[in-house]
Every structure is written in C-alpha cells, then in structure tokens.
XYZ file of C-alpha atoms in Angstrom:
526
model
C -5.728 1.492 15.381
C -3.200 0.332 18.063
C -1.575 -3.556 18.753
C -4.481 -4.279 20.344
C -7.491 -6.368 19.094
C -9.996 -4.519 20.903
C -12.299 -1.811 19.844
C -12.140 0.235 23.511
C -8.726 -0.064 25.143
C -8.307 -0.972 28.755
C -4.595 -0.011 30.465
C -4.016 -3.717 31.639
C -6.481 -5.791 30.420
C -7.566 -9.319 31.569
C -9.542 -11.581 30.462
C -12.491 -12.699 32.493
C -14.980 -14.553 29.802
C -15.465 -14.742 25.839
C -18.553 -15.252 24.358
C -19.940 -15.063 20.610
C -22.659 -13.263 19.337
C -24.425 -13.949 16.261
C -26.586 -11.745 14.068
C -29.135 -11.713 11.723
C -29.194 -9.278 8.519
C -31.979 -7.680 9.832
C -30.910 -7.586 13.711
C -28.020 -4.664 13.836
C -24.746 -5.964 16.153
C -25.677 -2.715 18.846
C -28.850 -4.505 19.877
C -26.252 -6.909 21.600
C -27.126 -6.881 25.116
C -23.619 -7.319 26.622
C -22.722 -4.527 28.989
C -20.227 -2.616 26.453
C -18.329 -1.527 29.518
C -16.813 -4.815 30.350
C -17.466 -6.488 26.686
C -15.260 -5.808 23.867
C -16.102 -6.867 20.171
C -13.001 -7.603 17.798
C -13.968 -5.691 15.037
C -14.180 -9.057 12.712
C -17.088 -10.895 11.659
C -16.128 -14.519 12.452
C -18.392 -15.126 8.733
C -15.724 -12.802 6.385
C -18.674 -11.092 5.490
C -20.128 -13.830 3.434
C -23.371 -14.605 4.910
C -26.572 -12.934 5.493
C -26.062 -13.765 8.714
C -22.670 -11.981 10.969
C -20.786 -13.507 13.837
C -18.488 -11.325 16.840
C -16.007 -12.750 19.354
C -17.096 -10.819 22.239
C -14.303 -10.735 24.886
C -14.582 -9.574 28.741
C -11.951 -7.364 30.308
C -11.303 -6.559 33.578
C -8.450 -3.909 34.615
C -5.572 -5.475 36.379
C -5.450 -2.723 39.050
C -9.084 -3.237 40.118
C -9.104 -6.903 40.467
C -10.396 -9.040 43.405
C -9.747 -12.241 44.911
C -13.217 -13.265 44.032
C -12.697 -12.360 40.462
C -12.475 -15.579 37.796
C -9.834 -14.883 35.394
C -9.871 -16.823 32.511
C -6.276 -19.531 32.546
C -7.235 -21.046 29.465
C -9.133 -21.523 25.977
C -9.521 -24.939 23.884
C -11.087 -25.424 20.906
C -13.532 -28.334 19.944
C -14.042 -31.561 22.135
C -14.616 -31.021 25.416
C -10.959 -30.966 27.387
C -10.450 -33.271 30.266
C -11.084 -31.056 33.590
C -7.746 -30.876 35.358
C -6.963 -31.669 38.540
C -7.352 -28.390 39.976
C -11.171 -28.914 40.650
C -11.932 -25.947 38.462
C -14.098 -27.241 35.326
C -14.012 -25.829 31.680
C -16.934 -23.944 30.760
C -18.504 -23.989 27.260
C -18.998 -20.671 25.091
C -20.767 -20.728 21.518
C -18.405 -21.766 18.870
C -16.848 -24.696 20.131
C -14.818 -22.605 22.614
C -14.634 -23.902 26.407
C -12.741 -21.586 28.741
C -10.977 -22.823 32.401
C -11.409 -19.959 35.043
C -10.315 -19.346 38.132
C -9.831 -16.590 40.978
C -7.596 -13.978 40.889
C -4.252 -15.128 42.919
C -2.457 -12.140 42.788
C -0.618 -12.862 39.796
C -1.698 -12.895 35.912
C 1.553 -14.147 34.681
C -0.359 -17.428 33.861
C -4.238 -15.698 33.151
C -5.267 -14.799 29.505
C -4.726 -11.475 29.064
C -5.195 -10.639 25.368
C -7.635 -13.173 22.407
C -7.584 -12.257 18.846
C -8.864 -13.452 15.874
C -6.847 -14.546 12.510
C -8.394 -16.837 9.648
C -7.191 -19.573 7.025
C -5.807 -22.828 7.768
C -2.291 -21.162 7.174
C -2.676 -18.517 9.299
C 0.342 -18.072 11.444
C 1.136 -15.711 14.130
C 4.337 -13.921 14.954
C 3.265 -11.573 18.187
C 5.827 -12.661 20.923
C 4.062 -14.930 23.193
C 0.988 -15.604 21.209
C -0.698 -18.988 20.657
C -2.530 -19.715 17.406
C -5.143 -22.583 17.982
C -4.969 -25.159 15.792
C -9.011 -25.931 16.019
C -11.399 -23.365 14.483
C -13.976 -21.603 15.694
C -17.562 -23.871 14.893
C -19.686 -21.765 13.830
C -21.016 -23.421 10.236
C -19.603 -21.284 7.875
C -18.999 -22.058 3.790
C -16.687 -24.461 2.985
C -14.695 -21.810 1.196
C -14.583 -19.201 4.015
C -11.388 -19.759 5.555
C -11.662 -20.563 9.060
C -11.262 -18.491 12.112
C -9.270 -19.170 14.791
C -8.393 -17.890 18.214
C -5.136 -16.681 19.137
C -4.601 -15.917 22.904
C -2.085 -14.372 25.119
C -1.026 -15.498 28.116
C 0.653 -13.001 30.430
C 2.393 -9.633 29.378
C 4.101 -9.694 26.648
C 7.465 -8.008 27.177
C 7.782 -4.533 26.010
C 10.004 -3.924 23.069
C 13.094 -1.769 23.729
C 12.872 1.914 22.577
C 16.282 1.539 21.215
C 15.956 -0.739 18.467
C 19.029 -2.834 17.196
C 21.228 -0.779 14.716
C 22.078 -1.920 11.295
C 25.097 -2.244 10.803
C 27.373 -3.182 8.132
C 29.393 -6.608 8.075
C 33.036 -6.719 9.684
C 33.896 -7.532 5.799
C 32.275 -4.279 4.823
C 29.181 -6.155 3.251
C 25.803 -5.257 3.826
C 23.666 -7.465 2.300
C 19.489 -6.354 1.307
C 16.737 -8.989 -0.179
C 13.905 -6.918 -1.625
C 10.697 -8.964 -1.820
C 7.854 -7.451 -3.802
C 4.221 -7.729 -4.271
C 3.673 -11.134 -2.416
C -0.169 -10.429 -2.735
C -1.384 -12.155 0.384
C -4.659 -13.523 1.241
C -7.184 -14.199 3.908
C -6.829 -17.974 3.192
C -4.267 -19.701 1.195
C -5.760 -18.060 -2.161
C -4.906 -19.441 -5.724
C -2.431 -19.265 -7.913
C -3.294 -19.548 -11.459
C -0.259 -18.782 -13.696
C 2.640 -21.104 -12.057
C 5.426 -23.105 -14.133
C 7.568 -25.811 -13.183
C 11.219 -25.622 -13.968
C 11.094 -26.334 -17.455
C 8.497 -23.623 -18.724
C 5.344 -26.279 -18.568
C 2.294 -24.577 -17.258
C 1.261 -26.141 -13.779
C -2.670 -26.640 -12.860
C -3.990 -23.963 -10.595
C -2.962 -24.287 -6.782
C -2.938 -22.672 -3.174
C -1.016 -19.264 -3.691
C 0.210 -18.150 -0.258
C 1.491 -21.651 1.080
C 4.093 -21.455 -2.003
C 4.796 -17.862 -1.721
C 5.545 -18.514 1.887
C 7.726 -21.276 0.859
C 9.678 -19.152 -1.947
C 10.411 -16.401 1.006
C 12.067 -18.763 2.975
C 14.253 -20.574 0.931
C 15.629 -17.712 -0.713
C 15.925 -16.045 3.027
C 17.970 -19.182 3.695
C 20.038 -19.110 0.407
C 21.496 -15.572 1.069
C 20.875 -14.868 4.868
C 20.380 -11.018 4.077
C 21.261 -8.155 6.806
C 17.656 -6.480 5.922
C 14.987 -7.925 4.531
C 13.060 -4.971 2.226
C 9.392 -5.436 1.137
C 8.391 -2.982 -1.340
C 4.709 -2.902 -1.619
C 1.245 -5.276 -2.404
C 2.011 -7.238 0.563
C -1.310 -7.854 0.325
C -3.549 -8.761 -2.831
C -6.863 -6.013 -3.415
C -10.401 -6.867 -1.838
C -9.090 -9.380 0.961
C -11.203 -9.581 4.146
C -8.980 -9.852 7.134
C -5.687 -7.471 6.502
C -3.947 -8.302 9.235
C -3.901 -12.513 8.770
C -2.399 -11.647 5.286
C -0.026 -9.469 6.542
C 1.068 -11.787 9.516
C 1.688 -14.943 6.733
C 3.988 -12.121 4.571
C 6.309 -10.951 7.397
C 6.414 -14.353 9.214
C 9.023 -16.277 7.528
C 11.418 -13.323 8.170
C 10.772 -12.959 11.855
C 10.673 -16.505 12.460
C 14.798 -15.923 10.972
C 15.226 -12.852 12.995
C 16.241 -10.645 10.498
C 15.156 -6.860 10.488
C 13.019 -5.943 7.629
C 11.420 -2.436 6.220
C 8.218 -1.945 4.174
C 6.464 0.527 2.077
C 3.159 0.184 1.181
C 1.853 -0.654 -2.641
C -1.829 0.513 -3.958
C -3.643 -2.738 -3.147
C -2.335 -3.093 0.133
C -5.147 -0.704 1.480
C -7.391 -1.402 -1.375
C -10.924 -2.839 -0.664
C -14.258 -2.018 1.675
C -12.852 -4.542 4.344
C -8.912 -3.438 4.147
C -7.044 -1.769 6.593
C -5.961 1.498 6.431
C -2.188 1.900 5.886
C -1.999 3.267 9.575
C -3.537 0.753 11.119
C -1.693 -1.487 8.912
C 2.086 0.437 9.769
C 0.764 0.424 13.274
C 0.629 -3.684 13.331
C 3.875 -3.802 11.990
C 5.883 -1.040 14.122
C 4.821 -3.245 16.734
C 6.252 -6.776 15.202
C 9.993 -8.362 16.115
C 12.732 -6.979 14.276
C 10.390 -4.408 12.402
C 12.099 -0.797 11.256
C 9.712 0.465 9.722
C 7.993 3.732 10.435
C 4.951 5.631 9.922
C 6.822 8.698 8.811
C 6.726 12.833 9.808
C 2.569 13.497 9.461
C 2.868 16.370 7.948
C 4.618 14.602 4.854
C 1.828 13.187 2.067
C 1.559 9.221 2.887
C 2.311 6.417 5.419
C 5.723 5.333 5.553
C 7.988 8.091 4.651
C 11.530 6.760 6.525
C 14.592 6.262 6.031
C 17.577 3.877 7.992
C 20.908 4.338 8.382
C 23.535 1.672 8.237
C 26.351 1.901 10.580
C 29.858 1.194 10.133
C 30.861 -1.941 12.099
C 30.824 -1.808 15.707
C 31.740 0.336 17.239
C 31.776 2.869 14.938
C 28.334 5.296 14.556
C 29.569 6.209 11.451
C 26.679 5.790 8.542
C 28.084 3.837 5.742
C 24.948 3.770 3.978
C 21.368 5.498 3.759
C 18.084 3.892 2.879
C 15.216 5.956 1.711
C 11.165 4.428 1.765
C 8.879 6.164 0.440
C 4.940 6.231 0.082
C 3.900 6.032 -3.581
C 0.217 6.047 -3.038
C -2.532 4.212 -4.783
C -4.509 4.040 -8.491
C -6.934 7.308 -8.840
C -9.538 7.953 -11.282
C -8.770 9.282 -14.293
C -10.492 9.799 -17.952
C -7.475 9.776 -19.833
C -5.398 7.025 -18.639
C -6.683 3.831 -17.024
C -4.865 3.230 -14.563
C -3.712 5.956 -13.325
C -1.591 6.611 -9.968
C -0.830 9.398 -7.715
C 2.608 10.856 -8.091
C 5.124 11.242 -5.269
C 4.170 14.802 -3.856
C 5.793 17.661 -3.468
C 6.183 17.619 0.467
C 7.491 13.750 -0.321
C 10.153 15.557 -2.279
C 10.605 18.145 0.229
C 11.475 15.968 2.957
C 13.768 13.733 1.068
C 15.768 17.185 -0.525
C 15.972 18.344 3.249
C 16.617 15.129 4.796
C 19.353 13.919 2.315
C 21.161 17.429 2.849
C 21.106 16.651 6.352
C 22.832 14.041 6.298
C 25.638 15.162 3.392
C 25.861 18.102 6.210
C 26.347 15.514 9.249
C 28.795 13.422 7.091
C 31.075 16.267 6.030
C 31.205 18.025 9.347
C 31.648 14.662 11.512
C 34.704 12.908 12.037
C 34.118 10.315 9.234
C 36.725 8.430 7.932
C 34.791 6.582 5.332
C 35.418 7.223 2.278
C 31.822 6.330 0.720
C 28.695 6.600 1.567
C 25.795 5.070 -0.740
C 22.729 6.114 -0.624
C 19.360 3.796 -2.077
C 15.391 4.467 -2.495
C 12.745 2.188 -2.119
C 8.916 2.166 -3.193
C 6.316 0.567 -4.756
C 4.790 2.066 -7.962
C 7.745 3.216 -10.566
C 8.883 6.862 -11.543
C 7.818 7.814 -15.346
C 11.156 7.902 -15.851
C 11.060 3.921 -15.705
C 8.822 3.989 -18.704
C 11.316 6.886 -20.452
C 11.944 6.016 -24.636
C 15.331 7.153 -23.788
C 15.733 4.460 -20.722
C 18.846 2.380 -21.336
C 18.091 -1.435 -20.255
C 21.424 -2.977 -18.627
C 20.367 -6.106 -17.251
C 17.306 -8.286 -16.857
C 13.917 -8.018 -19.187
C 11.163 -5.420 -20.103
C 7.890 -7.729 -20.506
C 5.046 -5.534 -19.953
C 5.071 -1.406 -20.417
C 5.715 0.581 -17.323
C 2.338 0.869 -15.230
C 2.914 4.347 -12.891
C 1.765 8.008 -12.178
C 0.815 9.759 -16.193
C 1.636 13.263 -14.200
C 5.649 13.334 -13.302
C 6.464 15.422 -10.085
C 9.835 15.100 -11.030
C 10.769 13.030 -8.018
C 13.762 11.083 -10.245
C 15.621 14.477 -10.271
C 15.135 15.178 -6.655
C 17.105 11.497 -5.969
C 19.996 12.796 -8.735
C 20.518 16.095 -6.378
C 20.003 13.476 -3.294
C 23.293 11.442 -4.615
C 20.963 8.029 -4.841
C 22.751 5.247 -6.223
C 20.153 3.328 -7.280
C 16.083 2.747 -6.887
C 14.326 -0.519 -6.236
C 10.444 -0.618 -7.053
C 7.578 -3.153 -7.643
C 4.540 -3.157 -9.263
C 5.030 -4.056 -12.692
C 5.754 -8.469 -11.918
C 7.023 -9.277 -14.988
C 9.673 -6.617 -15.643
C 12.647 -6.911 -13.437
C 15.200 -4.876 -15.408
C 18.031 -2.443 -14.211
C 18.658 0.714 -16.492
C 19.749 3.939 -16.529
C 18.810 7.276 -17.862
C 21.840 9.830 -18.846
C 21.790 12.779 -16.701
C 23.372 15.889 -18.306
C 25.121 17.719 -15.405
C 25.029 21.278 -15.695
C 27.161 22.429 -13.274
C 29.720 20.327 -15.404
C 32.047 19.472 -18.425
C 32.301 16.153 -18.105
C 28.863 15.766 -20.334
C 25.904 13.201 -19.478
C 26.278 11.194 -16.816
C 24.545 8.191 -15.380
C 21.499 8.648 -13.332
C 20.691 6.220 -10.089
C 19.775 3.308 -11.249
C 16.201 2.398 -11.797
C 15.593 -1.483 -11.117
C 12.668 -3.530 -10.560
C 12.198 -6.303 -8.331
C 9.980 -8.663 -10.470
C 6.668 -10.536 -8.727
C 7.367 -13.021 -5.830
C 3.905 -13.795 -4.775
C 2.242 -16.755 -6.435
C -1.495 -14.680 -5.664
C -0.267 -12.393 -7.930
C 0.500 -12.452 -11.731
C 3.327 -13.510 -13.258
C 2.413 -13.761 -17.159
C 1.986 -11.560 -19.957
C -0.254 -12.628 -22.669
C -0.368 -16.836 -22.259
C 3.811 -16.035 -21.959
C 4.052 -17.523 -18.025
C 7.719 -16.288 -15.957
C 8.713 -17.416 -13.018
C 8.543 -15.485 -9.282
C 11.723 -14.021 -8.273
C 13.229 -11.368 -6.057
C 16.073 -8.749 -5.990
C 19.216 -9.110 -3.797
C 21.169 -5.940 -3.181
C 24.950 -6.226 -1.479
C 26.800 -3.183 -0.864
C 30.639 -3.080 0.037
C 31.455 0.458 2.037
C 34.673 -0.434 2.088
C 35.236 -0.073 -1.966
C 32.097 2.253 -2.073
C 30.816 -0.732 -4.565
C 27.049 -1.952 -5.286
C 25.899 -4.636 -7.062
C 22.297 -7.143 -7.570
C 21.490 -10.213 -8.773
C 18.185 -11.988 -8.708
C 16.980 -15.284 -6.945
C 14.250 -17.024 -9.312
C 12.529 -20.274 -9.118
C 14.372 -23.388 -9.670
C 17.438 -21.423 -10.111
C 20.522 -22.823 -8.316
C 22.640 -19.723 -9.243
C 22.517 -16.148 -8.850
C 20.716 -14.459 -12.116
C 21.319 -11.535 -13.636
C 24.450 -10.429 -11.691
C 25.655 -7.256 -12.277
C 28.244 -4.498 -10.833
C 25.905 -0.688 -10.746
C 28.651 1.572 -8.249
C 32.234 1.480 -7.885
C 34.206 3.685 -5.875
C 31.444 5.287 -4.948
C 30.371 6.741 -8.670
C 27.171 4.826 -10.544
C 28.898 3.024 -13.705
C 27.673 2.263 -16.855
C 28.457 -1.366 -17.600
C 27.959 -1.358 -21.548
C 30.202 0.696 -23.753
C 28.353 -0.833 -26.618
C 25.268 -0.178 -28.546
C 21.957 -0.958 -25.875
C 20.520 -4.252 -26.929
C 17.207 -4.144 -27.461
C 15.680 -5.961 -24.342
C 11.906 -5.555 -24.649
C-alpha cells in the first residue's frame, strides 16, 4: 500500500469530481458503472462494515500532464448545508452524502485545485498529513448511531516532498538524550471505551470514551519531559478495529503536532482483525508522516520493522553516542499447549542484530572516536522468556500479572548480552512495569556472574486497553529513558496518572557498565 488513498495510482493526480456509490448486499461494488479508468474507490466502506447495505467514496482523477483548459478541476469540497456560491460565478455542485464540490477550468496552475480526498472516521479523528484538511461535517449517509462517522479529508495542492536526508538525532549539548516510550495505546476507529479507569485516589470511575483520554495522557506527559525521541513499542492499535489508519493517525498525532521524532515497532493486535491493515501498509503510512524514523527493515529479515537509529554526538560531531535497536516480535499463533502463545524472535532477527551490532563495535573502534561510551538499547513489543525467568531479579517497579510471551525461547536475550545492550524496553503485559535483571555468568571471565541488560517494561498507557488485574484497577503510565554519553550513565523513571513527580527513579548504567542497584536480599515484588 503506498501514501496514497487510492486503489490505482495516477503520477500527478487531480481531482476532477467525487461521487458516492452505495450498495446493496446482494448487488457486488464491480457492477458500479463508473469508468474505472478515471474513477478511483478508497478502499473503505463509508458504513464500517456494519450494514447489510455498503457505501464507497468514488473519486475522479485526471493526470496533471494531460490536462486542458476546458477541464473542471475540482477547488473545493463542503460538507452539509448548501455553501453560499462565491463570487466567482462558478456554483457548487451537489454529490450524494451531503458533499457539494466548486469546480472550475484548468488555469494552468493546481496549486489551489484538490488534488488528493481521503477518508478517516470518529468524531476525534484528526489528521497529521502536511497540508491536509479534516472536515469537521460528516459524510450523510444514515448510518447507526454508534458507527463513528466518516469524514472527508482533502488536499489542496502538492504537498511538499519530504527530504531524503532526514534530521539526525543527536544528543543534547549537556550530553543528555532524553527517550519517552509509550506502549500499547490501543486505538480505535471512534473514541472507544474505557472500562477500568481510577481517579487519583484508587476509586473506580464509570466507564468513558477511551482514546480522547489516552490522547490527553500523551500529551501532557510529552509536555512534562519534552523528550528527544518519542518510542512507541507496540498495540498502537486495539484488535478487530475497522479503519487502521484513523487509529493510527489519533496515536502519532499528539507527537507530531510537538515535532518531536518518534520510532515504532509493531505489537500482535496492531495487524490483528479481518478489516486491519497489514503491518506494511501500516509502516508504509507512517514512513511517510513528519518527524517519523521508523523503517520497514532489510526484507529478507523475518518481520516489519527491523531498524535501528543512531544518536549522534552533538553537532558537529558524526560520532554515535548511542544505538537503538527495534525489533519485530510478531503476533499470538495457535497452539495446543499454551494459550496464548507467540512467535519468537527468529533466527534471521538474531542474525541481523549479531551482524549489525558488530558492525558498528567495528566502525566505533576503527573511527576516530573520542567518546568514551557508547550505550546501546532494544526495543519491542512482546517480552523475552527471560522476562518471565524464576531466577529474574525485580529492581524497581511491580510484577502484577505473569509474563505473557513466546513458550519456545530462540535465545534472542543472549544474542543482546554478546550485542553489549544496556537495557530492553517492551510492552504487552499493562500492568507489570518492572526493571530486573538476570545474572549472566561470563565465561570468557573470572570476575563471576554479571548483570545482564536490563529487562524493563513500559506498563499500559492507553485507556482502550486494560489496566487491572482481577477487580485490582492501576493507573496508565509510561517509561522515560535519559541517557548521559558524557558519564556513559542510564537511568528511567515512570510518568503515571495524577503523579506530579517522577516514579520509580532509578540509576541501570554507569560508566558505561550495567549496575546492580541492590546489594541486599531481592524483595519480593510480585
């Protein structure tokens, strides 16, 4: 799937009409008699696929290059009452739906012609495409009450083309580099429900719209510590929604809207469902966002999303300070023994991180580097086996539901020990958001065990989502990571609801070297 909304691409489209078509459960959507060479369906039904009864936005393209003066061009779209005709003597023309388009003849020039229309549904549906206008009015078209609207957004004009070279990280002239990880927000199409939220005092709140609140906790806590890189690690969206890319839009907005660069990895609902996008098309939407780093990955490696950034020293060094590994950890499977049951991370996964991590230990020792440390962190979505380990040491933070991952172990956790990670952030499990450790006995040494990466979850942040074990209810929260390059230091801390202060602060590198914080007997955390 590419950026564009339209089934059959056309180099540089514009729009000359719109039209909706509306079908019958025993009437297929090819008997449509619109010519299919200039009509283009968006590949939604305008219903959600609730009725016995499916609706298409239809949308007319013409190629820019083979344009006449005699050709009308649509200038503009409204929604609902009939618009006042302006004083260029054209008059708005009405379309099914409630949709009236203004047209005129080609000038010359498109700058101010629709090029592009799109759908997106729910009230709080937002839209962060450069240049594109969300309509406030939706579509007419007598739906249920509970289907969330549809609405049109349109593009005026070319949008301009991102630069190849995207913006480097880099770290902070105080050496800082700061990351918020923000996991399973478990968007919608529609504002959902949340049915498990507290206030700040523990007392169980009535059921309420989900995404409106999760879009509310992303921002405030965006505000609170104005990261460098903004991390999302998986069930961006919730399972079984109907329009992937409206939920996906209200998840990355609030970040884009702050200009701040942000990564993602997928989860195993994100793709989950007979309406879902596929993780390409999904990685395709967001290569294509403002301030987006993420990748689809090397296609010969198992997954979507296999990546990793680099973080340079400050300008204008292009010396990496730090390395960040994402990683595809694939979806639930079937299984007869355990239920669930997930893929593991698979052996080319492994491969490419052993061969890209060596890489860059190569680049680092053989370059002119004068830094002194370089750490190195993981990110996905569904945790190791090792996070469910009996002989996993609990540092920091809470253990309230047993590790939910892959029963089969790949043995991915020792690949990151060889790799020199410092620490791995996951999701998936909302109510634990613990940091622990497993000792590593190092072979090749006499120093004895030594401690592992760290293994840290991020806890829930979407209200669609859990967030209670049993009738126990917690509250959302999310994981801040801050590195220091020039002490070769790490540390985290959560942000949680109604919290003023940082929670759960707590020092996992120095000088480069993981440390164990607690010389004394583990307390038992679970």
């Amino acid at each position: 799937m590419s950026s564009t909304p339209y089934t059959t691409a056309v180099a540089h489209p514009v729009v000359t009409d719109l039209t909706i078509c509306i079908f019958s459960s025993t009437v297929s959507a090819s008997t449509c008699e619109l010519d299919p060479r200039i009509w283009h369906r968006i590949e939604k039904d305008l219903y959600l696929y609730t009725s016995q009864q499916s609706a298409w936005l239809y949308v007319a393209l013409a190629n820019e290059e083979e344009l006449t003066a005699e050709d009308l061009l649509v200038m503009d779209i409204r929604v609902g009452e009939p618009p006042p005709n302006p004083s260029s003597g054209h008059s708005w023309e009405s379309r099914p739906g409630g949709i009236w388009v203004l047209r005129s003849k080609f000038s010359g020039k498109i700058d101010q012609a629709v090029t592009e229309v799109d759908v997106l549904f729910g009230v709080d549906a937002v839209d962060p495409r450069p240049q594109w206008a969300l309509m406030r009015s939706s579509l007419q078209l007598n739906a249920q009450p509970k289907v969330p609207v549809a609405r049109l957004s349109v593009l005026h004009g070319r949008t301009k083309p991102r630069p190849d070279a995207r913006a480097a990280l880099r770290v902070r002239e105080d050496g800082k580099f700061k990351i918020v990880q923000i996991s399973d927000t478990h968007m919608v199409t529609g504002v959902g429900v949340c049915k498990d939220a507290i206030d700040a005092y523990g007392k169980h709140l009535p059921e309420s719209e989900a995404d409106p609140l999760t879009v509310d906790f992303i921002g405030k806590i965006l505000d609170v510590e104005n990261p460098d890189l903004v991390i999302l690690t998986g069930d961006q969206l919730h399972h079984d929604i109907s329009d992937s890319q409206s939920a996906l839009f209200k998840a990355v907005a609030p970040i884009i809207e702050r200009s701040i660069p942000f990564a993602a990895v997928f989860g195993n609902h994100d793709s989950e469902g007979i309406h879902a996008l596929s993780r390409t098309a999904q990685m395709s939407i967001l290569q294509d966002l403002p301030f987006s780093l993420c990748e689809s990955g090397p296609e010969q490696v198992d997954g979507i999303g296999n990546f990793y950034l680099q973080v340079l020293a400050p300008a204008p060094s292009q010396i990496p300070s730090s390395t960040l590994y994402f990683l595809d950890s694939h979806s639930q499977i079937p299984s007869k023994i355990f239920n669930p049951d997930y893929d593991p991370i698979k052996q080319s996964q492994i491969d490419w991180f052993m061969n890209t991590s060596q890489a860059q230990r190569t680049a680092r020792e053989s370059g002119d580097n004068n830094n002194r440390f370089h750490l190195s962190l993981a990110f996905l979505h569904i945790p190791l086996p090792e996070f469910g380990d009996p002989h996993l040491s609990i540092r920091n933070g809470h253990r309230r539901e047993p590790t939910e991952g892959p029963s089969f172990n790949s043995h991915f956790y020792d690949a990151l020990v060889k790799g020199g990670i410092s620490a791995l952030g996951c999701g998936h499990d909302h109510v634990n958001d613990f940091c622990a450790l497993l000792l590593q006995t190092q072979q090749d040494s006499n120093k004895g065990p030594q401690p592992g990466p760290w293994l840290c979850h991020a806890g829930g942040s979407g209200f669609g989502g859990y967030c209670s074990r049993g009738k126990k209810r917690y509250h959302r929260r999310m994981r801040v990571w801050e590195l220091a390059t020039n002490t070769g230091s790490l540390k985290t801390w959560k942000r949680v609801e109604y919290a003023i202060d940082r929670v759960d602060e707590l020092m996992l590198v120095e000088c480069g070297a993981v440390v164990d914080p607690s010389d004394e007997e583990d307390e038992d955390r679970s």
